[in-house]
Amino acid sequence: MAPSAADLAAIDRDLSKRFIALDPAGYFIIYLDREAHLICAKHYTNTINDKGLAVDPATGQPLPVRGKVERQATALFTGRTAKELGMKITEDCDPCPLTKLDHALYLGREFVRAELALIRGEEYIQD
């Protein structure tokens, strides 16, 4: 018997609770530009403190998980598809703004979710 959608969602919820070491190369904020029909990913640098928290390199203050943070992005990447966006980030940048494989996998999943939301006209909220 195949697992139900609820079973699969529970697996993902449980996996999301595990500890993840942050990527010292920074993080991305993903959103849709519906007028231009693009998936967008802003890259921000960060520093990881001795507690494993991402902190603003300028202030040393921990970055909040929720809510708005006024910071300047280091780069804006855009693509019409998840694959195009992923290739721009991993193949066209030197150095690549990703240093951890789990971060790259996470971004790939998010880019696909964003692409589907763009195609379907649905809301996209980064996980």
Short mmCIF file of C-alpha atoms in Angstrom, two decimals:
data_model
loop_
_atom_site.label_atom_id
_atom_site.label_comp_id
_atom_site.label_asym_id
_atom_site.label_seq_id
_atom_site.Cartn_x
_atom_site.Cartn_y
_atom_site.Cartn_z
CA MET A 1 0.00 0.00 0.00
CA ALA A 2 1.39 3.37 -1.01
CA PRO A 3 1.79 6.00 1.70
CA SER A 4 -0.89 8.69 1.83
CA ALA A 5 -0.24 12.38 1.24
CA ALA A 6 -0.62 12.87 5.01
CA ASP A 7 2.03 10.19 5.67
CA LEU A 8 4.45 11.88 3.27
CA ALA A 9 3.76 15.30 4.79
CA ALA A 10 4.50 13.86 8.26
CA ILE A 11 7.85 12.52 7.03
CA ASP A 12 8.78 15.96 5.70
CA ARG A 13 7.63 17.67 8.92
CA ASP A 14 9.78 15.33 11.01
CA LEU A 15 12.81 15.83 8.77
CA SER A 16 12.38 19.60 9.00
CA LYS A 17 12.88 19.40 12.78
CA ARG A 18 16.45 18.06 12.56
CA PHE A 19 19.51 20.21 13.22
CA ILE A 20 20.97 21.77 10.09
CA ALA A 21 24.33 23.50 10.08
CA LEU A 22 23.89 26.82 8.27
CA ASP A 23 25.76 27.55 5.06
CA PRO A 24 28.56 30.01 5.84
CA ALA A 25 28.30 31.32 2.25
CA GLY A 26 24.92 32.88 3.08
CA TYR A 27 21.24 32.41 2.50
CA PHE A 28 18.58 33.09 -0.14
CA ILE A 29 15.18 34.73 -0.03
CA ILE A 30 13.00 33.29 -2.79
CA TYR A 31 9.97 35.01 -4.28
CA LEU A 32 8.01 35.29 -7.52
CA ASP A 33 7.90 38.20 -9.94
CA ARG A 34 4.58 37.38 -11.57
CA GLU A 35 4.66 40.33 -14.01
CA ALA A 36 7.98 39.17 -15.45
CA HIS A 37 7.08 35.46 -14.99
CA LEU A 38 10.28 34.82 -13.02
CA ILE A 39 11.43 32.94 -9.96
CA CYS A 40 13.75 35.25 -8.00
CA ALA A 41 16.36 34.46 -5.37
CA LYS A 42 18.15 37.19 -3.46
CA HIS A 43 21.43 36.11 -1.89
CA TYR A 44 22.61 37.52 1.44
CA THR A 45 25.89 36.93 3.23
CA ASN A 46 25.98 36.03 6.88
CA THR A 47 28.38 34.97 9.56
CA ILE A 48 27.82 31.91 11.72
CA ASN A 49 28.53 32.57 15.41
CA ASP A 50 29.87 30.06 17.96
CA LYS A 51 26.28 28.99 18.77
CA GLY A 52 25.61 28.11 15.11
CA LEU A 53 23.33 31.12 14.59
CA ALA A 54 23.39 33.28 11.47
CA VAL A 55 24.35 36.81 12.39
CA ASP A 56 24.53 40.04 10.45
CA PRO A 57 28.20 40.47 9.47
CA ALA A 58 27.99 44.23 10.10
CA THR A 59 26.34 44.16 13.54
CA GLY A 60 26.97 40.66 14.90
CA GLN A 61 23.29 40.47 15.86
CA PRO A 62 21.40 37.20 15.21
CA LEU A 63 19.18 37.30 12.13
CA PRO A 64 15.51 36.66 12.94
CA VAL A 65 13.88 33.56 11.48
CA ARG A 66 10.56 35.32 10.86
CA GLY A 67 9.75 38.86 9.87
CA LYS A 68 11.50 41.42 7.75
CA VAL A 69 15.18 42.20 7.99
CA GLU A 70 16.55 45.32 6.35
CA ARG A 71 19.73 44.11 4.67
CA GLN A 72 21.31 44.63 1.29
CA ALA A 73 21.36 41.56 -0.96
CA THR A 74 24.72 40.65 -2.49
CA ALA A 75 23.11 39.30 -5.67
CA LEU A 76 19.76 38.76 -7.36
CA PHE A 77 19.30 35.60 -9.41
CA THR A 78 16.28 35.07 -11.67
CA GLY A 79 15.05 32.25 -13.85
CA ARG A 80 12.01 31.20 -15.80
CA THR A 81 12.27 27.67 -14.43
CA ALA A 82 13.71 26.00 -11.34
CA LYS A 83 16.41 24.38 -13.45
CA GLU A 84 17.44 27.64 -15.13
CA LEU A 85 17.67 29.42 -11.77
CA GLY A 86 19.64 26.59 -10.17
CA MET A 87 22.11 26.47 -13.05
CA LYS A 88 22.66 30.24 -12.89
CA ILE A 89 23.55 29.98 -9.21
CA THR A 90 25.70 26.84 -9.38
CA GLU A 91 27.32 27.14 -12.82
CA ASP A 92 27.52 30.85 -13.65
CA CYS A 93 28.93 32.15 -10.35
CA ASP A 94 32.54 32.14 -9.28
CA PRO A 95 32.68 31.58 -6.42
CA CYS A 96 29.42 29.68 -6.04
CA PRO A 97 27.28 31.21 -3.25
CA LEU A 98 26.60 27.71 -1.87
CA THR A 99 29.04 25.61 0.12
CA LYS A 100 26.78 22.91 1.55
CA LEU A 101 25.05 20.13 -0.36
CA ASP A 102 22.02 20.12 1.93
CA HIS A 103 21.57 23.83 1.20
CA ALA A 104 21.70 23.16 -2.55
CA LEU A 105 19.13 20.37 -2.20
CA TYR A 106 16.85 22.62 -0.16
CA LEU A 107 17.08 25.39 -2.76
CA GLY A 108 16.29 22.93 -5.56
CA ARG A 109 13.13 21.82 -3.75
CA GLU A 110 12.11 25.42 -3.11
CA PHE A 111 12.76 26.44 -6.72
CA VAL A 112 10.50 23.62 -7.94
CA ARG A 113 7.78 24.66 -5.47
CA ALA A 114 8.11 28.26 -6.68
CA GLU A 115 7.96 27.18 -10.33
CA LEU A 116 4.78 25.18 -9.72
CA ALA A 117 3.19 28.12 -7.89
CA LEU A 118 4.11 30.40 -10.81
CA ILE A 119 2.60 28.01 -13.35
CA ARG A 120 -0.55 27.39 -11.32
CA GLY A 121 -1.07 30.99 -10.26
CA GLU A 122 -0.82 29.98 -6.61
CA GLU A 123 0.77 31.80 -3.70
CA TYR A 124 4.38 30.86 -2.95
CA ILE A 125 5.79 31.07 0.57
CA GLN A 126 9.34 29.90 1.14
CA ASP A 127 9.62 27.04 3.63
#
